[in-house]
CSV table of C-alpha atoms in Angstrom, one decimal:
chain,number,residue,atom,x,y,z
X,1,UNK,CA,83.6,114.2,114.1
X,2,UNK,CA,80.8,114.7,116.5
X,3,UNK,CA,78.2,115.1,113.9
X,4,UNK,CA,79.3,111.9,112.5
X,5,UNK,CA,79.4,109.7,115.8
X,6,UNK,CA,75.8,111.0,116.3
X,7,UNK,CA,75.0,109.4,112.8
X,8,UNK,CA,77.3,106.4,112.7
X,9,UNK,CA,74.5,104.4,111.1
X,10,UNK,CA,74.0,106.4,108.0
X,11,UNK,CA,75.8,108.2,105.2
X,12,UNK,CA,75.3,111.7,103.5
X,13,UNK,CA,77.2,113.9,101.2
X,14,UNK,CA,75.6,117.0,102.9
X,15,UNK,CA,78.1,118.8,105.4
X,16,UNK,CA,76.9,120.9,108.0
X,17,UNK,CA,77.7,124.4,108.3
X,18,UNK,CA,80.1,124.2,110.8
X,19,UNK,CA,82.1,121.6,109.3
X,20,UNK,CA,82.1,123.2,105.6
X,21,UNK,CA,83.2,126.7,107.3
X,22,UNK,CA,85.8,125.0,109.4
X,23,UNK,CA,87.0,123.1,106.2
X,24,UNK,CA,87.0,126.3,104.4
X,25,UNK,CA,89.0,128.0,106.8
X,26,UNK,CA,91.7,125.1,106.5
X,27,UNK,CA,91.5,125.3,102.6
X,28,UNK,CA,92.1,129.3,103.1
X,29,UNK,CA,95.1,128.9,105.4
X,30,UNK,CA,96.7,126.2,103.1
X,31,UNK,CA,96.1,127.9,100.2
X,32,UNK,CA,97.9,131.1,101.7
X,33,UNK,CA,101.1,128.7,102.3
X,34,UNK,CA,101.2,127.6,98.8
X,35,UNK,CA,101.2,130.9,97.5
X,36,UNK,CA,100.1,132.1,94.1
X,37,UNK,CA,99.7,128.7,92.2
X,38,UNK,CA,96.8,128.5,89.7
X,39,UNK,CA,94.6,125.8,88.4
X,40,UNK,CA,95.2,124.6,85.0
X,41,UNK,CA,91.8,124.6,84.2
X,42,UNK,CA,90.8,128.1,85.6
X,43,UNK,CA,90.6,131.2,83.7
X,44,UNK,CA,93.4,133.4,83.8
X,45,UNK,CA,92.2,135.9,86.4
X,46,UNK,CA,91.5,133.0,89.0
X,47,UNK,CA,93.8,131.8,91.5
X,48,UNK,CA,94.4,128.6,93.3
X,49,UNK,CA,91.5,125.5,93.3
X,50,UNK,CA,88.2,127.0,94.1
X,51,UNK,CA,86.5,125.4,96.9
X,52,UNK,CA,83.0,123.6,96.2
X,53,UNK,CA,79.8,125.8,96.8
X,54,UNK,CA,79.3,124.3,100.2
X,55,UNK,CA,82.6,125.8,100.9
X,56,UNK,CA,82.2,129.1,99.6
X,57,UNK,CA,79.0,129.5,101.2
X,58,UNK,CA,80.2,128.5,104.6
X,59,UNK,CA,83.1,131.4,104.0
X,60,UNK,CA,80.7,133.9,103.9
X,61,UNK,CA,78.5,132.4,106.8
X,62,UNK,CA,78.9,133.9,110.5
X,63,UNK,CA,81.1,131.9,112.6
X,64,UNK,CA,78.9,131.6,115.3
X,65,UNK,CA,79.6,128.0,116.6
X,66,UNK,CA,83.0,127.3,114.8
X,67,UNK,CA,84.7,128.0,118.1
X,68,UNK,CA,82.8,125.3,119.9
X,69,UNK,CA,84.0,122.6,117.1
X,70,UNK,CA,87.7,121.2,116.6
X,71,UNK,CA,89.2,122.0,113.2
X,72,UNK,CA,88.8,118.9,111.3
X,73,UNK,CA,91.8,116.9,110.6
X,74,UNK,CA,92.9,115.5,107.4
X,75,UNK,CA,91.5,112.2,107.9
X,76,UNK,CA,88.3,114.3,108.3
X,77,UNK,CA,88.8,116.3,105.4
X,78,UNK,CA,89.5,112.7,103.6
X,79,UNK,CA,86.2,111.3,104.8
X,80,UNK,CA,84.3,114.2,103.6
X,81,UNK,CA,85.8,114.0,100.4
X,82,UNK,CA,85.2,110.5,100.0
X,83,UNK,CA,81.5,111.2,100.5
X,84,UNK,CA,81.4,114.2,97.9
X,85,UNK,CA,83.0,111.6,95.4
X,86,UNK,CA,81.2,108.6,96.0
X,87,UNK,CA,78.1,109.4,93.3
X,88,UNK,CA,80.8,110.1,91.0
X,89,UNK,CA,82.8,107.5,91.6
X,90,UNK,CA,79.9,105.1,91.1
X,91,UNK,CA,79.0,106.5,87.5
X,92,UNK,CA,82.9,105.8,86.7
X,93,UNK,CA,82.4,102.1,87.3
X,94,UNK,CA,80.0,102.1,84.1
X,95,UNK,CA,82.2,104.9,82.1
X,96,UNK,CA,85.7,104.4,83.6
X,97,UNK,CA,87.2,106.5,80.4
X,98,UNK,CA,85.0,109.9,81.0
X,99,UNK,CA,87.6,112.4,81.3
X,100,UNK,CA,85.5,114.7,82.4
X,101,UNK,CA,84.2,112.6,85.4
X,102,UNK,CA,88.0,111.5,86.2
X,103,UNK,CA,88.6,115.2,86.3
X,104,UNK,CA,85.9,115.9,88.9
X,105,UNK,CA,86.8,113.4,91.3
X,106,UNK,CA,90.2,114.7,91.4
X,107,UNK,CA,89.3,118.4,91.6
X,108,UNK,CA,87.3,117.0,94.6
X,109,UNK,CA,90.0,115.2,96.7
X,110,UNK,CA,92.5,118.4,95.6
X,111,UNK,CA,89.7,120.7,97.1
X,112,UNK,CA,90.0,118.7,100.4
X,113,UNK,CA,93.9,118.6,100.2
X,114,UNK,CA,93.7,114.7,99.9
X,115,UNK,CA,96.8,115.5,96.8
X,116,UNK,CA,97.7,111.6,96.6
X,117,UNK,CA,94.2,110.6,95.4
X,118,UNK,CA,93.9,113.8,93.3
X,119,UNK,CA,97.1,112.8,91.3
X,120,UNK,CA,95.8,109.2,90.8
X,121,UNK,CA,92.5,110.3,89.2
X,122,UNK,CA,94.3,113.1,87.0
X,123,UNK,CA,96.9,110.6,85.8
X,124,UNK,CA,93.8,108.6,85.0
X,125,UNK,CA,92.4,111.4,82.7
X,126,UNK,CA,95.6,111.8,81.6
X,127,UNK,CA,95.9,108.0,80.4
X,128,UNK,CA,92.6,108.7,77.9
X,129,UNK,CA,93.8,112.4,77.2
X,130,UNK,CA,97.3,113.2,77.2
X,131,UNK,CA,97.4,116.6,75.6
X,132,UNK,CA,94.9,117.9,78.4
X,133,UNK,CA,97.2,120.9,79.5
X,134,UNK,CA,94.5,121.9,82.0
X,135,UNK,CA,94.2,118.4,83.9
X,136,UNK,CA,98.3,118.1,83.8
X,137,UNK,CA,99.1,121.6,85.3
X,138,UNK,CA,96.5,121.1,87.8
X,139,UNK,CA,97.9,117.4,88.5
X,140,UNK,CA,101.4,118.9,88.9
X,141,UNK,CA,100.2,121.4,91.4
X,142,UNK,CA,99.3,118.4,93.6
X,143,UNK,CA,102.5,116.6,93.0
X,144,UNK,CA,104.4,119.8,94.4
X,145,UNK,CA,101.9,120.0,97.3
X,146,UNK,CA,103.4,116.6,98.1
X,147,UNK,CA,107.0,117.7,97.9
X,148,UNK,CA,107.4,116.2,94.5
X,149,UNK,CA,109.2,119.1,93.2
X,150,UNK,CA,111.1,117.8,90.0
X,151,UNK,CA,108.1,115.4,89.1
X,152,UNK,CA,105.9,118.9,88.9
X,153,UNK,CA,108.1,120.6,87.0
X,154,UNK,CA,108.8,117.5,84.5
X,155,UNK,CA,104.6,117.7,84.3
X,156,UNK,CA,104.8,121.2,83.3
X,157,UNK,CA,107.3,121.2,81.0
X,158,UNK,CA,105.3,118.3,79.3
X,159,UNK,CA,102.3,120.7,79.3
X,160,UNK,CA,104.3,123.2,77.2
X,161,UNK,CA,104.8,120.9,74.2
X,162,UNK,CA,101.2,120.7,73.6
X,163,UNK,CA,100.6,124.5,74.4
X,164,UNK,CA,103.7,126.8,74.7
X,165,UNK,CA,102.3,129.6,75.9
X,166,UNK,CA,99.6,128.6,78.3
X,167,UNK,CA,99.7,131.3,80.9
X,168,UNK,CA,98.9,128.8,83.8
X,169,UNK,CA,101.7,126.3,83.4
X,170,UNK,CA,104.2,129.2,82.9
X,171,UNK,CA,103.3,130.8,86.3
X,172,UNK,CA,103.5,127.8,88.2
X,173,UNK,CA,106.8,126.8,86.5
X,174,UNK,CA,108.0,130.1,87.9
X,175,UNK,CA,106.5,129.8,91.3
X,176,UNK,CA,107.9,126.2,91.5
X,177,UNK,CA,111.3,127.0,90.7
X,178,UNK,CA,111.4,130.1,92.8
X,179,UNK,CA,109.8,128.5,95.9
X,180,UNK,CA,110.5,124.8,95.2
X,181,UNK,CA,114.2,125.1,93.7
X,182,UNK,CA,115.6,128.6,95.0
X,183,UNK,CA,116.1,129.1,91.2
X,184,UNK,CA,115.4,132.7,90.8
X,185,UNK,CA,116.8,133.3,87.0
X,186,UNK,CA,114.7,130.3,86.0
X,187,UNK,CA,111.6,131.7,87.8
X,188,UNK,CA,111.9,135.3,86.3
X,189,UNK,CA,112.8,133.7,82.9
X,190,UNK,CA,109.2,131.5,83.0
X,191,UNK,CA,107.4,134.7,83.9
X,192,UNK,CA,109.0,137.1,81.4
X,193,UNK,CA,108.2,134.6,78.7
X,194,UNK,CA,104.5,134.2,80.1
X,195,UNK,CA,104.2,138.2,79.6
X,196,UNK,CA,106.0,138.3,76.3
X,197,UNK,CA,103.7,135.3,75.0
X,198,UNK,CA,100.4,136.4,76.7
X,199,UNK,CA,100.7,140.6,76.7
X,200,UNK,CA,97.0,140.8,77.5
X,201,UNK,CA,97.6,138.4,80.6
X,202,UNK,CA,94.8,139.4,83.5
X,203,UNK,CA,97.2,139.1,86.0
X,204,UNK,CA,100.1,141.0,84.5
X,205,UNK,CA,100.4,143.0,87.8
X,206,UNK,CA,100.7,140.1,89.7
X,207,UNK,CA,103.6,138.4,87.8
X,208,UNK,CA,105.5,141.8,87.6
X,209,UNK,CA,105.1,141.8,91.5
X,210,UNK,CA,106.5,138.6,91.8
X,211,UNK,CA,109.2,139.3,89.2
X,212,UNK,CA,110.3,142.0,91.6
X,213,UNK,CA,110.2,140.1,94.7
X,214,UNK,CA,112.2,137.3,93.5
X,215,UNK,CA,114.6,139.7,92.2
X,216,UNK,CA,114.7,141.8,95.4
X,217,UNK,CA,115.1,138.6,97.4
X,218,UNK,CA,118.0,137.4,95.5
X,219,UNK,CA,119.6,140.7,96.0
X,220,UNK,CA,119.2,140.9,99.5
X,221,UNK,CA,120.8,137.3,99.8
X,222,UNK,CA,123.9,138.2,97.6
X,223,UNK,CA,124.3,141.4,100.1
X,224,UNK,CA,124.1,139.5,103.4
X,225,UNK,CA,126.6,136.7,102.0
X,226,UNK,CA,129.2,139.3,101.0
X,227,UNK,CA,132.0,139.4,103.5
X,228,UNK,CA,132.0,142.3,105.7
X,229,UNK,CA,134.7,144.8,106.6
């Protein structure tokens, strides 16, 4: 990026307002495309993976100079994530089995949509703490984003062996079965199980909307496939 070319001899973990605003815009667009997937470690009412504090601040800043800068590429975002993760990776060298540290690094890469790197750190965390449902759910989301639909569902099914009522897991199983496998019945079954096991789920209205939308989509498809005349 232009800012980096002017400072080729220096390294910094601070992003410019323009860079972070642009990255926040990219994250927002990609977040819309992947739909309702929730973070495993987020509270039930939260959706998707939150951007860093810098991204959130940039998202509310006036985009006065954004139009003068090109959008960051995935390579740009990778470099940004590497810089942000650098001090965490340094700490990891003296404490390689620190689950919290591994998770923070993974989330840093996930926020920058560097899903393969995120998966590697999530997996290292799970090697230490295999029963951590939140981390496994986050890793499954990254696997889905890379196109590994079956792998994502396998991880989510494993999460349910540790916590059969986990709302984020059940919600994501439904979304992936619907969007990734075109399995409306499987998706609806997962969401209905979520609501049955978690009657006070804060996003109940969202789940009910997805159930109705999935059923309507199936009905429309069946209707269009029927012979006419």
